[in-house]
XYZ file of C-alpha atoms in Angstrom:
277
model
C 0.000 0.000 0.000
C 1.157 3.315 -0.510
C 2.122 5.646 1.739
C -0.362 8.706 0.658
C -4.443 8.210 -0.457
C -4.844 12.194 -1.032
C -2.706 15.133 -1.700
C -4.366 18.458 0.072
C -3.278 21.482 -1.849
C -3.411 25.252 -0.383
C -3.918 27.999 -3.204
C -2.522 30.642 -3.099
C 1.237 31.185 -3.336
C 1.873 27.624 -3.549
C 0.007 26.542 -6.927
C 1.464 29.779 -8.344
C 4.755 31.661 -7.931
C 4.625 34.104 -5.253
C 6.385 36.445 -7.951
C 3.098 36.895 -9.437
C 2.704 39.699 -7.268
C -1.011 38.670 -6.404
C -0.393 38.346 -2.276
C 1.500 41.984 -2.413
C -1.876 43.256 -4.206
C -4.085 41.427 -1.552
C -2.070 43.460 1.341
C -2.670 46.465 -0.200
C -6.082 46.206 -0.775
C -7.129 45.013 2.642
C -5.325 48.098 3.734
C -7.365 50.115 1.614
C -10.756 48.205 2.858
C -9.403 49.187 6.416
C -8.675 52.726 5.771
C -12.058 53.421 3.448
C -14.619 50.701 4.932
C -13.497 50.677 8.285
C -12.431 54.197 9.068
C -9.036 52.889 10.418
C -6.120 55.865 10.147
C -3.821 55.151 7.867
C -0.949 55.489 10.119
C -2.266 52.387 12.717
C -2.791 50.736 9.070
C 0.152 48.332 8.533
C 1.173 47.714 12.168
C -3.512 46.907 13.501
C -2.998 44.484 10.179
C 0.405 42.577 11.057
C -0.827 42.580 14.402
C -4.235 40.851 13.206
C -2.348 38.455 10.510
C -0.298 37.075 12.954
C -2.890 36.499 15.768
C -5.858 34.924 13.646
C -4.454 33.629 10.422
C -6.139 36.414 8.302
C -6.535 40.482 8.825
C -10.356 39.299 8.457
C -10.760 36.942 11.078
C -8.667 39.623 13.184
C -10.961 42.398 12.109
C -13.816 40.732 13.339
C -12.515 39.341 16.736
C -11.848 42.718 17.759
C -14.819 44.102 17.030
C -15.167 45.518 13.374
C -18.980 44.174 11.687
C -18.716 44.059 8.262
C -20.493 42.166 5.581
C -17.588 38.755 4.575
C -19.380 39.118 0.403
C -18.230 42.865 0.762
C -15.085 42.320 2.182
C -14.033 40.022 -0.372
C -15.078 42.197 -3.663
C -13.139 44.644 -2.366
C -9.866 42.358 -1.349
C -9.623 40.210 -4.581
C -11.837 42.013 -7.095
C -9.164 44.154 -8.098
C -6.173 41.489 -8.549
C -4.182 41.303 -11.114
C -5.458 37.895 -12.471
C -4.023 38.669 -15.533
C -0.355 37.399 -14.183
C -1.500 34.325 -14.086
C -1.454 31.953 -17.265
C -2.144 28.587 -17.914
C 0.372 25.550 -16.609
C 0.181 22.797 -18.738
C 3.069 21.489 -17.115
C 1.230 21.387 -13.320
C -1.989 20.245 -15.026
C -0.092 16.722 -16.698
C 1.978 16.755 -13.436
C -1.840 16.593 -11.066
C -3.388 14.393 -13.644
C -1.033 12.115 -13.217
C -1.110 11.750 -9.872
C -3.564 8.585 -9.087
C -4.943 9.959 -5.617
C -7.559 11.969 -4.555
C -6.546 15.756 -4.600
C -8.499 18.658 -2.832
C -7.833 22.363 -2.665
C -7.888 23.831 1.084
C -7.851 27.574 1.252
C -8.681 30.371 3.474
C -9.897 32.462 0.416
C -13.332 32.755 -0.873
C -14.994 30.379 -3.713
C -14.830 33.388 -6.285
C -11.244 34.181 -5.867
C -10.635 30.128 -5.831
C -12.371 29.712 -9.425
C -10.651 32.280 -10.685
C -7.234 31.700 -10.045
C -7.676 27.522 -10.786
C -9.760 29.211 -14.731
C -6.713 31.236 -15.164
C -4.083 28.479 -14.602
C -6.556 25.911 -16.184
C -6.718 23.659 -13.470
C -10.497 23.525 -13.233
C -10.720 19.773 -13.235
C -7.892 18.726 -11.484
C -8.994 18.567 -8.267
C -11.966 16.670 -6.264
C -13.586 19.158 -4.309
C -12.652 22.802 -2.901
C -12.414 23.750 0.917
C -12.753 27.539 0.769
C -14.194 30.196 3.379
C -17.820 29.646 2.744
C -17.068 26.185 3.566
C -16.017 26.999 6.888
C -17.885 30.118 7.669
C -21.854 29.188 6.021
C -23.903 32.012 5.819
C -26.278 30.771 8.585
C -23.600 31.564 10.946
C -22.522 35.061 9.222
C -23.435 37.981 11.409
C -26.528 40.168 11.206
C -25.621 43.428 10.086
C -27.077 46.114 12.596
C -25.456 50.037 11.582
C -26.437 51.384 15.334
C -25.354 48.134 16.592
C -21.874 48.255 14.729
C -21.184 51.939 15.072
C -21.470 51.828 18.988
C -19.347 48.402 18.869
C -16.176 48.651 21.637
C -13.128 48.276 19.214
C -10.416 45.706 20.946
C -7.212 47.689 20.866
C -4.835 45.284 19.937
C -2.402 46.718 19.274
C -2.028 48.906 23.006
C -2.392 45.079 24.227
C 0.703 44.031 22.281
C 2.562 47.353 23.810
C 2.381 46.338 27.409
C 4.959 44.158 29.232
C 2.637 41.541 30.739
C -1.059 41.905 28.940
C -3.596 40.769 31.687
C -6.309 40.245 29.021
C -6.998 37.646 26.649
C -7.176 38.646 23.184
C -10.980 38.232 21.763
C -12.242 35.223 19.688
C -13.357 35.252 16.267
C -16.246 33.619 14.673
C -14.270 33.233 11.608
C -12.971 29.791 11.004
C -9.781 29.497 9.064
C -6.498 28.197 8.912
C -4.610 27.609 10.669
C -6.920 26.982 13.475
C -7.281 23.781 14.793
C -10.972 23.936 14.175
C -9.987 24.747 10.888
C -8.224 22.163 10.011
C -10.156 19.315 12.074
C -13.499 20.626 10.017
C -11.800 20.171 6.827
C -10.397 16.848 7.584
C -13.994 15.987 8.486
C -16.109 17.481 5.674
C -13.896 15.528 3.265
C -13.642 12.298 5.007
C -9.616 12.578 5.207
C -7.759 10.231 6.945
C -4.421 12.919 8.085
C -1.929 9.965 8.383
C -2.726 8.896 4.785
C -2.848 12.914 3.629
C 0.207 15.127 2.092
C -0.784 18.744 2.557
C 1.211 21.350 0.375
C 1.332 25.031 2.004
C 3.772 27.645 1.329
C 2.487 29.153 4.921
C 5.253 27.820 7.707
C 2.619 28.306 10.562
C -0.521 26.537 8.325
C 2.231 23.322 7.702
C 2.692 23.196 11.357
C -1.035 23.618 12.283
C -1.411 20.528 9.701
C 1.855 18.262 11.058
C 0.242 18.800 14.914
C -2.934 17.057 13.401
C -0.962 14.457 11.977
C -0.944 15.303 8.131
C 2.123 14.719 5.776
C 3.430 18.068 5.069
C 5.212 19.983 1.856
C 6.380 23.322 2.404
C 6.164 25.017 -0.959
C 8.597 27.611 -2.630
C 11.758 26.910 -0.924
C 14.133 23.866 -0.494
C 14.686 24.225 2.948
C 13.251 22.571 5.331
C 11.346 24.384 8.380
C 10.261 22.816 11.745
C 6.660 21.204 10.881
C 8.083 20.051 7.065
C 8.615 16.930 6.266
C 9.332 17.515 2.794
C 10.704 21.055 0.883
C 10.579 22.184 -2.683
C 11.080 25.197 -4.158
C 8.670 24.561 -7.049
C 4.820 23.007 -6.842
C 6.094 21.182 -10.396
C 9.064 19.558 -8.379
C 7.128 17.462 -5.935
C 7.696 14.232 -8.025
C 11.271 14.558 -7.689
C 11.456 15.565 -3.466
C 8.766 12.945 -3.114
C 9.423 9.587 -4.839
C 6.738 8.254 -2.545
C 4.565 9.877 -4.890
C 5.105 7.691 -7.820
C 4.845 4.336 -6.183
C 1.623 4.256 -7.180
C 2.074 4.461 -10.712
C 5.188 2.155 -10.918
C 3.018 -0.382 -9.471
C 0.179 -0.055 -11.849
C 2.791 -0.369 -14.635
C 4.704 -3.341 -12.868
C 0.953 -5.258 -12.703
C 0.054 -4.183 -16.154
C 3.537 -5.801 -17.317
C 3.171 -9.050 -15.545
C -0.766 -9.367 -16.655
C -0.077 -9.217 -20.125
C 2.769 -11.255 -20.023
C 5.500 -8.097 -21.284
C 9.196 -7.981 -19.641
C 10.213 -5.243 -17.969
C 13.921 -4.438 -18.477
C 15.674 -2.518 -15.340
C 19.000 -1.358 -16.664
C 21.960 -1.545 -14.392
C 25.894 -1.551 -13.804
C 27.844 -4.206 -14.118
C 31.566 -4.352 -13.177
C 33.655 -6.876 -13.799
């Protein structure tokens, strides 16, 4: 039996080059949606966002927990609607390299299902994968907030970042209803929802803290766009395309499907070798 049933693939910055300049537009539009949706000043901008990032896995889920109402459909028109898509081209070398890959392959991202479909239609990877694990899957609108403006105006705003300023903080920082990586929650929901069994399960993220989040649960991990293995990793590669090569595991599968179809039909199969005399 082989080692891995299903390969769980992250989206963003790991089935594209993070050279394609698509994250460093996403920062600078949820800056924007902070300084002209939210009424944040511009100055507590890029410090309130770092802050949030690093706390609760996106500025969103940060937003929220603090104490910022705001409608998720909104936020996300506003965040990806104006990405340059257009960097992006087709990879006909990925798509042969996925197809032919016999196990069951799922997308896992904190992003929404728009921004998802777009970015697989644009590197034409539409039908590579089994399902998609996206931000309405973790966050259904039944459990979306209801949008009061009196309610949200007079809201308490958590100041996080004159939390992070003093030497011993005797609060806790505030929850969020947002589920997303790399919450254990997260994670665990996603393992559930498509029947994944994590000791069976290589998960590819170019996110160090997501991989970790992942290896605690007891998925296979591949950190994506560098050769160098980080705590968490148990394989590196600096390239989504050279997974074959820093993973032979991966091609068991097919070697024994070619081994069987040999020895049904009765065909040798010559293994070349050395010989020295």
């Amino acid at each position: 039996m082989p080692p891995f049933d299903c390969l769980l693939f992250d989206l963003d910055d790991t089935l594209y080059p993070v050279s394609s300049g698509l994250a460093a537009a996403c920062k600078s539009n949820i800056h924007g949606y902070m300084g002209e949706k939210l009424g944040i000043e511009n100055s507590k901008i890029p410090e309130l966002s770092n802050l949030l990032y690093k706390n609760y896995g996106t500025s969103m889920a940060g937003l929220r927990a603090i104490g910022y109402d705001f409608d998720y459909d909104e936020y996300h028109r506003f965040v990806h609607g104006r990405l340059p898509y257009d960097n992006l081209k087709p990879d006909p070398i990925l798509r042969t390299l996925l197809l032919s890959l016999p196990y069951r392959k799922l997308i896992f991202t904190n992003a929404d299902k728009v921004h998802t479909a777009k970015v697989l239609n644009k590197l034409a990877l539409e039908d590579c994968f089994e399902g998609i694990i996206c931000f309405e899957t973790l966050n259904p609108t039944k459990n979306r907030p209801i949008l009061d403006e009196k309610q949200s105006s007079s809201t308490e705003i958590f100041d996080i970042i004159g939390h992070f300023s003093q030497t011993s903080p005797v609060m806790e920082l505030p929850n969020t209803p947002i589920v997303c990586k790399p919450s254990k929650a997260a994670i665990e929901w996603a393992l559930k929802i498509a029947n994944i069994d994590p000791q069976r399960t290589l998960f590819f993220e170019d996110s160090v803290r997501n991989l970790q989040a992942g290896k605690r649960l007891g998925l296979q991990t591949v950190l994506v766009g560098t050769s160098q293995r980080s705590k968490g990793a148990d394989y590196a590669v600096e390239s989504i395309h050279n997974i074959k090569e820093a993973i032979p595991e991966l091609c068991e599968v097919e070697m024994k499907s070619e081994l069987n179809y040999s020895a049904n039909n009765n065909v040798a199969v010559g293994v070349e070798t050395s010989v020295t005399a």
